[in-house]
Short mmCIF file of C-alpha atoms and ligand atoms in Angstrom, two decimals:
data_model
loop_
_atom_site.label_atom_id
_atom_site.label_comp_id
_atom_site.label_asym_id
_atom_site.label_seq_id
_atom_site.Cartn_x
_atom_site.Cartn_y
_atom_site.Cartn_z
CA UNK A 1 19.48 9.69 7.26
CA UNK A 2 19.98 6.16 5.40
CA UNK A 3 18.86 5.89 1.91
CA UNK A 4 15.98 4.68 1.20
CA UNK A 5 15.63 0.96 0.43
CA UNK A 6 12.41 1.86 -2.21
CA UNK A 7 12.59 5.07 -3.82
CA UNK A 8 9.26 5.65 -6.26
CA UNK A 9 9.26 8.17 -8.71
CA UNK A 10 6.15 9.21 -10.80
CA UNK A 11 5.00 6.08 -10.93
CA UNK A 12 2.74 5.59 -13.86
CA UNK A 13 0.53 2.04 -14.86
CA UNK A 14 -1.74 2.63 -18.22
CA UNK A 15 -3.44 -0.56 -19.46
CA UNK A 16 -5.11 -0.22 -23.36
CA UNK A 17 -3.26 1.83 -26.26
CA UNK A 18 -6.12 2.92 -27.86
CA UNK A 19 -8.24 4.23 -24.78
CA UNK A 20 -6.25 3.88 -22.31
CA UNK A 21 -6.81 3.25 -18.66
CA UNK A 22 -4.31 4.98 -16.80
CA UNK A 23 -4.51 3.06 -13.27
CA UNK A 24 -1.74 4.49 -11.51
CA UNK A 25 -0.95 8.52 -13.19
CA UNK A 26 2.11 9.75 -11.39
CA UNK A 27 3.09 8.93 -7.53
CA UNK A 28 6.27 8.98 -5.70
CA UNK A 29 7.03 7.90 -2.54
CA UNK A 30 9.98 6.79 -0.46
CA UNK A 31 10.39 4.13 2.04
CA UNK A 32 13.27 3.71 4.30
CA UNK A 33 14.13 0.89 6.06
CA UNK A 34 12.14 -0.19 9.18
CA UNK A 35 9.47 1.95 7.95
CA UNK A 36 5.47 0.69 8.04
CA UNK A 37 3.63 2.94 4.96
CA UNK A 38 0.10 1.72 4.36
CA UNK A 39 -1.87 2.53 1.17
CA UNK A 40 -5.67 2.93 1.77
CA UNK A 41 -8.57 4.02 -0.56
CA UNK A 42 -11.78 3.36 -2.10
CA UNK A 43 -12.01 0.54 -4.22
CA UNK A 44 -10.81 1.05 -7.90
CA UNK A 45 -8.30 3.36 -6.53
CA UNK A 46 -5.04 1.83 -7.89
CA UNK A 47 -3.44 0.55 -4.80
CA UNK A 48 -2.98 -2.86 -5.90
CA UNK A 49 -2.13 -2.27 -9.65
CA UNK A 50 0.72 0.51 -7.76
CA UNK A 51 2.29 -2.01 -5.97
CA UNK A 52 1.95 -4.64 -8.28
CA UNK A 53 3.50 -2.37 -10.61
CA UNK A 54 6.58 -1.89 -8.12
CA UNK A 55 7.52 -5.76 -8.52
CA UNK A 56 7.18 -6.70 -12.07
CA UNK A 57 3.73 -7.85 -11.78
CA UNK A 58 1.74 -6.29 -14.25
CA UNK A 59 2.30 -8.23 -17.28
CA UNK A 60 -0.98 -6.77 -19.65
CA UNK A 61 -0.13 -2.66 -19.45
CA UNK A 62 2.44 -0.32 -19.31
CA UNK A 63 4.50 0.73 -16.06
CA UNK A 64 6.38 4.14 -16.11
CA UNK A 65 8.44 6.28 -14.01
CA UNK A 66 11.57 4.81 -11.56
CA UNK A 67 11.67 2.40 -8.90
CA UNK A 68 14.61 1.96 -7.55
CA UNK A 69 14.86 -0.51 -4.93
CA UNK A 70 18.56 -0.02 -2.85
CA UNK A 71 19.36 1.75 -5.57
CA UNK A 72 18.82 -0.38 -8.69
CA UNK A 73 16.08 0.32 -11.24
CA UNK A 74 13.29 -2.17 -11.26
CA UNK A 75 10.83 -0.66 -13.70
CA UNK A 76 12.48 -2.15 -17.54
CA UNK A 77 14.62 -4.60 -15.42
CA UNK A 78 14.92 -8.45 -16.96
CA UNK A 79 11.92 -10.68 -15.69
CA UNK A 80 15.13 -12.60 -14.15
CA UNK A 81 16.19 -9.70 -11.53
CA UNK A 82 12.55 -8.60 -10.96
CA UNK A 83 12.27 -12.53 -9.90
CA UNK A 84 15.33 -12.19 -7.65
CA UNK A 85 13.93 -9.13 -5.82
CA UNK A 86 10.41 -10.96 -5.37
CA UNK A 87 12.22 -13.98 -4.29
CA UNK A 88 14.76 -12.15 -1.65
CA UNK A 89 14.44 -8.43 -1.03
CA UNK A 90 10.45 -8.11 -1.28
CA UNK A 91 7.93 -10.98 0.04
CA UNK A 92 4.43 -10.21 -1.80
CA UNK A 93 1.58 -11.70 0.54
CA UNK A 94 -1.68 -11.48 -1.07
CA UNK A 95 -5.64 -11.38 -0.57
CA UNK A 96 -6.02 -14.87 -1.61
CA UNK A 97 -3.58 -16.82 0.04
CA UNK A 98 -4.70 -20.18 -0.90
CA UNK A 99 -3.60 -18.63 -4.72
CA UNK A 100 -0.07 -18.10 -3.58
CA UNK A 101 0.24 -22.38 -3.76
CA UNK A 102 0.07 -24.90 -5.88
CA UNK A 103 -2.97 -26.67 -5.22
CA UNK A 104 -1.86 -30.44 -5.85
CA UNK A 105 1.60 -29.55 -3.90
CA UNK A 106 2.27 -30.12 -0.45
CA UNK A 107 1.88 -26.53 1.80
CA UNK A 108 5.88 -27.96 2.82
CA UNK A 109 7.43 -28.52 0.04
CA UNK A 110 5.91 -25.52 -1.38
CA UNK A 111 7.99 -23.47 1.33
CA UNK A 112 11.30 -25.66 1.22
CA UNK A 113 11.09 -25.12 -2.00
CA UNK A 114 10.70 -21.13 -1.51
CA UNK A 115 13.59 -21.19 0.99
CA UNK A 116 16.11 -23.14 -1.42
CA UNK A 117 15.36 -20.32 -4.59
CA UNK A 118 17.09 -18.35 -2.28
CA UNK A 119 19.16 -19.72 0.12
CA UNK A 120 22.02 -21.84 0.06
CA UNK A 121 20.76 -24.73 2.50
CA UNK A 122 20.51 -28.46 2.28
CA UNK A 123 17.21 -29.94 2.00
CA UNK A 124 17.32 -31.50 5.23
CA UNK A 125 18.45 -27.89 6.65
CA UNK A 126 15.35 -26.25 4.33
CA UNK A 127 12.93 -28.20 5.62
CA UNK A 128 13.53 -27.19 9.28
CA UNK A 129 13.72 -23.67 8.32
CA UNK A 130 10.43 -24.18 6.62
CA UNK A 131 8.67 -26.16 10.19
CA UNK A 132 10.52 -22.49 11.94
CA UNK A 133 8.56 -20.39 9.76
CA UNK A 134 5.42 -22.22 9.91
CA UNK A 135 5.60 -22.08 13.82
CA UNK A 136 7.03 -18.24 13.67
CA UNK A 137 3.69 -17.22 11.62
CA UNK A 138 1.60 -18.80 14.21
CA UNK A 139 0.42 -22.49 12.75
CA UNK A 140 0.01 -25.03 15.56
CA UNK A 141 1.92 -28.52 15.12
CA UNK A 142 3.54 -27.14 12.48
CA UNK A 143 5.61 -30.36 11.85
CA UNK A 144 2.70 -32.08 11.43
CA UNK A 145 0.90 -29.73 9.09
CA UNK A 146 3.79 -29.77 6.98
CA UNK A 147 2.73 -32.23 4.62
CA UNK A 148 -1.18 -30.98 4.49
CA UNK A 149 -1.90 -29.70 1.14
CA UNK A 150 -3.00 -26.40 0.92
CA UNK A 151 -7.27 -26.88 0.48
CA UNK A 152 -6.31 -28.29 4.09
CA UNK A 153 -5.53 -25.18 5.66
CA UNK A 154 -8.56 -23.03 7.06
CA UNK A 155 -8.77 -19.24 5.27
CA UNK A 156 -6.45 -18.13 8.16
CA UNK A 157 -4.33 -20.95 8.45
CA UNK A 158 -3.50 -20.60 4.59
CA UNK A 159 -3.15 -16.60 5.47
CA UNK A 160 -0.66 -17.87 8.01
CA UNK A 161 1.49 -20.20 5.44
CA UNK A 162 1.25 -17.79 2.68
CA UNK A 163 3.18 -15.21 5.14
CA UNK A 164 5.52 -17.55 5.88
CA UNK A 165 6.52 -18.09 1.60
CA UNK A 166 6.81 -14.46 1.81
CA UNK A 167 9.03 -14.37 4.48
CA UNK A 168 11.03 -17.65 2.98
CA UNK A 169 13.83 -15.16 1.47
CA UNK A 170 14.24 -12.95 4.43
CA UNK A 171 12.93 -10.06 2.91
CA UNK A 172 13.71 -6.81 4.00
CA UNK A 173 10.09 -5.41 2.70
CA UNK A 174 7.13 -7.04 2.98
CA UNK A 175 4.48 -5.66 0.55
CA UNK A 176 0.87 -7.22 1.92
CA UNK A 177 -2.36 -6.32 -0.64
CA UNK A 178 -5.42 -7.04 1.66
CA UNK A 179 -4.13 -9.52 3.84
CA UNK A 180 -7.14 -9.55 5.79
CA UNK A 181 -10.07 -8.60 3.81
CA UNK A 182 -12.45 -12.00 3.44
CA UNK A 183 -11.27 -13.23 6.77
CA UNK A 184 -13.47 -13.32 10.13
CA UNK A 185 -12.98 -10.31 12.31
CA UNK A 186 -11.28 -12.39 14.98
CA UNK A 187 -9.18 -13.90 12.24
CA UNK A 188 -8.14 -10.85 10.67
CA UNK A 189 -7.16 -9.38 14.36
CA UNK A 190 -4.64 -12.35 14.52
CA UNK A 191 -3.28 -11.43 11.42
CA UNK A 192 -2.59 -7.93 12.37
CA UNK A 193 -1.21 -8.97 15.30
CA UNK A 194 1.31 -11.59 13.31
CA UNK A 195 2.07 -8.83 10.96
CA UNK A 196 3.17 -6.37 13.81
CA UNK A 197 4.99 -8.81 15.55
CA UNK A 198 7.13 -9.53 12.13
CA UNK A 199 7.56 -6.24 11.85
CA UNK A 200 9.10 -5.93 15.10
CA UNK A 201 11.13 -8.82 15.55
CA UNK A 202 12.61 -9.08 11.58
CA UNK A 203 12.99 -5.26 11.64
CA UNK A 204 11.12 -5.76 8.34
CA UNK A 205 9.76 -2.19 6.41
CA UNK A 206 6.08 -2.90 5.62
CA UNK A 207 4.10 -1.31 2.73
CA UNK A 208 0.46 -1.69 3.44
CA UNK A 209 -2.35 -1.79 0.83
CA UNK A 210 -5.98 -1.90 2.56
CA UNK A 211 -9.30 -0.31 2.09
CA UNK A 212 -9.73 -0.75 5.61
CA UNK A 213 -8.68 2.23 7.35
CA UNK A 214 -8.65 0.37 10.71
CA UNK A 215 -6.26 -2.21 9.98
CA UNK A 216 -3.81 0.49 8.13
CA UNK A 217 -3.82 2.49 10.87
CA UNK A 218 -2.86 -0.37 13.61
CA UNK A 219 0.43 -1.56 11.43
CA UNK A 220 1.23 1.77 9.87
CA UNK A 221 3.49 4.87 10.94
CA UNK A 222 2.56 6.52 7.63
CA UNK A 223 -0.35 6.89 5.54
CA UNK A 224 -1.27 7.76 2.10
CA UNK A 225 -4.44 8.15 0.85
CA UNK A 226 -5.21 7.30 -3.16
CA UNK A 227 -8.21 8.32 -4.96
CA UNK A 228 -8.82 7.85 -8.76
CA UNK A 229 -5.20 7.01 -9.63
CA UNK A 230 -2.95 9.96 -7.63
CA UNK A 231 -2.23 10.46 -4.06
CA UNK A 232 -4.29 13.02 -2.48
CA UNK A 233 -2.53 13.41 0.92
CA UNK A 234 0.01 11.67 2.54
CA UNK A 235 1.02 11.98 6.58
CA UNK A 236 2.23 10.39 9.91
CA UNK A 237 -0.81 7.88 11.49
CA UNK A 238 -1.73 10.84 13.84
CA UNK A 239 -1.51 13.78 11.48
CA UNK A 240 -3.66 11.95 9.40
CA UNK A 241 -6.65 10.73 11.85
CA UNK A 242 -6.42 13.77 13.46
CA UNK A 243 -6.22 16.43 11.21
CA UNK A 244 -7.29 15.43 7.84
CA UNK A 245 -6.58 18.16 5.33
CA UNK A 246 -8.07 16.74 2.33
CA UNK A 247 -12.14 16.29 1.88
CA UNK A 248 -11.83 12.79 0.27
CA UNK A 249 -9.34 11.83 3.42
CA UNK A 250 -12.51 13.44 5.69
CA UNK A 251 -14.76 12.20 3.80
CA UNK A 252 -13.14 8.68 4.06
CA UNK A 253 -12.86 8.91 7.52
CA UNK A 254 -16.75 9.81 8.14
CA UNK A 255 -17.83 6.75 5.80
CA UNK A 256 -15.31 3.94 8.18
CA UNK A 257 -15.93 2.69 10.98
CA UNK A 258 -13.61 3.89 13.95
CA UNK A 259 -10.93 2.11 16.16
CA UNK A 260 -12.12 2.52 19.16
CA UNK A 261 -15.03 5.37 18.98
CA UNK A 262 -18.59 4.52 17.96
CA UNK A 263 -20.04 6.94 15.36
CA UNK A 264 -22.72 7.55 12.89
CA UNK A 265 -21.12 6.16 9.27
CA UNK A 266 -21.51 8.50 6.53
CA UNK A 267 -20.67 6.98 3.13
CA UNK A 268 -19.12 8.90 0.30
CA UNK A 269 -21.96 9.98 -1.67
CA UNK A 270 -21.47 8.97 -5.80
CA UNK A 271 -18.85 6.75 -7.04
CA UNK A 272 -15.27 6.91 -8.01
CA UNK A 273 -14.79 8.45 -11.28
CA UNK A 274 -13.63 5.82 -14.35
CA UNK A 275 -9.93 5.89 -14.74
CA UNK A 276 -10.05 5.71 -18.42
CA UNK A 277 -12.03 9.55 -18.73
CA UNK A 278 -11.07 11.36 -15.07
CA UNK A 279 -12.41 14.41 -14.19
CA UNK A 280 -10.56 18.06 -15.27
CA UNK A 281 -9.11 19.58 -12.49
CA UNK A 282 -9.16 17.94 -9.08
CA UNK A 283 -10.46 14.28 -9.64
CA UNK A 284 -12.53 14.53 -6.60
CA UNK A 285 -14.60 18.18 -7.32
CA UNK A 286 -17.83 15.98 -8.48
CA UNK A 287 -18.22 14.75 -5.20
CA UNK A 288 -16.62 17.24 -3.25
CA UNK A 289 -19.11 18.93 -0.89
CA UNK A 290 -16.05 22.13 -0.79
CA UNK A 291 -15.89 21.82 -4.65
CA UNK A 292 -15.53 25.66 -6.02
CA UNK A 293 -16.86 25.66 -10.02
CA UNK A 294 -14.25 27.35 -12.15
CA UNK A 295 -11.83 26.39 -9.44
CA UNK A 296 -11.44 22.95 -8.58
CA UNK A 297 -13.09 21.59 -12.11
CA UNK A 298 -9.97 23.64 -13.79
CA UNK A 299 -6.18 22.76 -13.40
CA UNK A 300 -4.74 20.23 -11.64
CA UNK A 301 -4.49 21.01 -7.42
CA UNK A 302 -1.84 22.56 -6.25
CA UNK A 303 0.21 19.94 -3.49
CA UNK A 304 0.19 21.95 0.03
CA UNK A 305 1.93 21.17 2.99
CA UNK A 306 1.62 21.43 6.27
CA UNK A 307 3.60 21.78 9.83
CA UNK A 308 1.83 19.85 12.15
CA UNK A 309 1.99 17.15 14.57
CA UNK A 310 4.84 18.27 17.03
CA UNK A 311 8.27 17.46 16.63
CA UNK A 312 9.09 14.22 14.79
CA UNK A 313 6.24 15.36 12.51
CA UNK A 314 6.11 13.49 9.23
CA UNK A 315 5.68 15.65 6.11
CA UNK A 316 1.93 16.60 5.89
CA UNK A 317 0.84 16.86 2.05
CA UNK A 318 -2.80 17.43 0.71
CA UNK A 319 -3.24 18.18 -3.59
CA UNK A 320 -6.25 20.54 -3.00
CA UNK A 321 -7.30 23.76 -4.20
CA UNK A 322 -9.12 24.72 -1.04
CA UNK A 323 -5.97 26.36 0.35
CA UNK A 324 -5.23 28.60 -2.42
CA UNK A 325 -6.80 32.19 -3.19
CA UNK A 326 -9.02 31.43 -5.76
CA UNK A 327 -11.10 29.19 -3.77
CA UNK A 328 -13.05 31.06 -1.39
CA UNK A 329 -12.38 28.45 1.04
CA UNK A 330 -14.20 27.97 4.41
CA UNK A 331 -14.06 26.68 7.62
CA UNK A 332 -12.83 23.30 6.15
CA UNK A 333 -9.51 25.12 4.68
CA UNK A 334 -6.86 26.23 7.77
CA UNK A 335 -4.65 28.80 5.07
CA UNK A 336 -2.73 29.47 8.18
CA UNK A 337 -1.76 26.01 8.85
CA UNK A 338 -0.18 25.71 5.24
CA UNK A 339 3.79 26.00 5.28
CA UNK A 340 4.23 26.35 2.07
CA UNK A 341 2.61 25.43 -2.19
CA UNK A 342 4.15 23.29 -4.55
CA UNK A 343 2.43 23.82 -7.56
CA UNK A 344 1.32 19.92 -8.80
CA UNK A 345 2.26 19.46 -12.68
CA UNK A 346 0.34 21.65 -14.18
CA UNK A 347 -1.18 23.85 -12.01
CA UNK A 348 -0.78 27.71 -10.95
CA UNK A 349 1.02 28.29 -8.00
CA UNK A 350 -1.33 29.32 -5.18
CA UNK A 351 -0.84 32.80 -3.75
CA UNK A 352 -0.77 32.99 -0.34
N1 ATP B 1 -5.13 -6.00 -16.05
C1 ATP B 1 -5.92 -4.92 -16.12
N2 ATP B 1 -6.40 -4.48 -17.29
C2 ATP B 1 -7.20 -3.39 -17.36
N3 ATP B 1 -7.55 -2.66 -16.29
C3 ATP B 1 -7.10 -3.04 -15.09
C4 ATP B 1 -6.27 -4.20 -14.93
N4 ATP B 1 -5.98 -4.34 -13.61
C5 ATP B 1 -6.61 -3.33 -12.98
N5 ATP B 1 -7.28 -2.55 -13.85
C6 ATP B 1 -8.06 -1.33 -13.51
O1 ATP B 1 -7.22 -0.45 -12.81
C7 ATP B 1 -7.96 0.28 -11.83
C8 ATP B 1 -7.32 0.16 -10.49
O2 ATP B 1 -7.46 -1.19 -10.02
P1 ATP B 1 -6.82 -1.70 -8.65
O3 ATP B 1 -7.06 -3.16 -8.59
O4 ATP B 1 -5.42 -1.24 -8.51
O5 ATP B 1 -7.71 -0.96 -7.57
P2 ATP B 1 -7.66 -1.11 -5.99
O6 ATP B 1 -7.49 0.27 -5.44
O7 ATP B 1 -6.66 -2.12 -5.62
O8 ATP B 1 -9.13 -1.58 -5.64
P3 ATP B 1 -9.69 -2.85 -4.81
O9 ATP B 1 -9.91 -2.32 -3.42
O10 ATP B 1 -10.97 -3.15 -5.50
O11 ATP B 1 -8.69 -3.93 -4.88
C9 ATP B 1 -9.38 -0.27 -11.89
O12 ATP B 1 -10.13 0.61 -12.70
C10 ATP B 1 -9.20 -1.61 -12.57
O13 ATP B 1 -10.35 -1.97 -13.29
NI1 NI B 2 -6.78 -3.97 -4.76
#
């Protein structure tokens, strides 16, 4: 197997000294080239404070842990290399496109401008790289758009362009917070279908932040699901949809609308808990209808895995207490399904 090109380790964002907010407490993930991961959760979670944290872009807390991206450590590197990744390696495409330009600058310029920080081309040679990438990300007459400022654009249209400065240094990961939440259902379908085309033709890895489970699950391989601040279970698209091990991920799964299956929505009942005084134990128990008292409100869940989804199965991980002995468990907990427990920092290890 290759390396990975973005290798997270206990990943940790705190904002405040004195009471501090701790956004992001301890994730790890890898992503290998080619790969499509997608990040979904409730909002308030911490997906967009994780990846901004991957990229130099939290400038008001702290960021702890390792990122290593192709092997060199971003988290403590110079504002000057972090700059150079964001510019080449990673494209960032954000919620609010019409934010990623300069409002009194030409949407152009703004890209020739992109594709000269990083490239080695004349201006002449920049500018028809930047009418390629306007017409690759799907604007119409892109030559003559070229010189429309950006308040000119329509909410998709600006989408569109703000792709395209993201894909102005040929990245080789594109990291995409909301890219389609505000947009028109019919414009947000386009977008999906943009990003999977980029995907496939640049042979780009995607990382994936959403709250909407539907377009996560039509761009993304793999799936992680974050509640209050930690991963609670990570899997392939199918191991996830299918057979959800977690009861946040079930829960979460009850309270969103489905692809392609009608169904009565059940939303989460209570709210996610404040990140600056989380919950003992489990971060979930208080709304957990499986919650065990003396259990789940205790140490921190044990991280289970589990062998399922045929052969090129991805690795299955829920952090639950349901699967261990002390929790009398229920039809909701398969304890034969579990391979094997990894006791999360902190915790007991389950016995089996
Ligand atoms: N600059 C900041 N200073 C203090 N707290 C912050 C800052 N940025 C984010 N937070 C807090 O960090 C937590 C996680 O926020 P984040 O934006 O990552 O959530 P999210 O999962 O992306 O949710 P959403 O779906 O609403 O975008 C929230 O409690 C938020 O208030
Ligand atoms: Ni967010």
């Amino acid at each position: 197997m290759s390396e990975p090109l973005l290798r997270v380790e206990n990943l940790r964002t705190q904002f405040g000294r004195r009471d501090p907010l701790v956004a992001v407490d301890g994730i790890s993930y890898d992503l290998r080239a080619g790969e499509t991961l997608g990040i979904v959760g409730e909002s308030g979670a911490g997906k967009s404070v994780s990846v901004r944290s991957l990229v130099g872009l939290i400038d008001d807390g702290e960021v702890a842990g390792s990122v290593e991206w192709r092997g060199e450590e971003l988290v403590g590197a110079k504002p000057r290399e972090l700059r150079a990744v964001r510019g080449s390696g990673i494209g960032m495409v954000f919620q609010n496109a019409e934010a990623a330009f300069d409002p009194i600058e030409t949407v152009g310029r703004q890209i020739v401008e992109a594709v000269r920080a990083n490239r080695d081309l004349s201006k002449r040679d920049a500018r028809t790289e930047a009418i390629d990438l306007l017409e690759e990300v799907g604007i119409g007459d892109p030559a003559g758009r070229f010189d429309d400022y950006p308040h000119e654009y329509s909410g998709g249209m600006a989408q569109r362009a703000g792709i395209a400065m993201a894909l102005a240094g040929e990245p080789d990961l594109l990291i995409a917070d909301e890219p389609t939440t505000g947009l028109d259902v019919s414009v947000q379908a386009g977008i999906v279908d943009l990003f999977r085309d980029l995907v496939a033709e640049r042979d780009m890895s995607l990382l994936l932040i959403s709250h909407d489970l539907g377009v996560v699950s039509q761009l993304c391989e793999r799936i992680m699901v974050m509640y209050a601040g930690r991963i609670v279970e990570r899997g392939s698209r199918k191991q996830l949809l299918d057979s959800p091990r977690h009861p946040y991920t079930g829960a979460f799964l009850r309270s969103v609308p489905d692809v392609d299956v009608r169904k009565d929505l059940e939303p989460i009942g209570g709210s996610p808990p404040s990140l600056d005084d989380p919950p003992a134990g489990c971060r979930f128990h208080p709304r957990c209808p499986a919650a065990e008292a003396g259990v789940c409100d205790g140490a921190a869940p044990p991280t289970v895995s589990f062998e399922d989804g045929g052969e090129d199965a991805e690795r299955h991980e829920a952090t639950c207490h349901g699967y261990t002995d002390a929790h009398p468990g229920g039809d909701a907990f398969d304890r034969e399904a579990v391979e094997w427990i990894e006791p999360a920092d902190g915790a007991e290890r389950g016995e089996r």
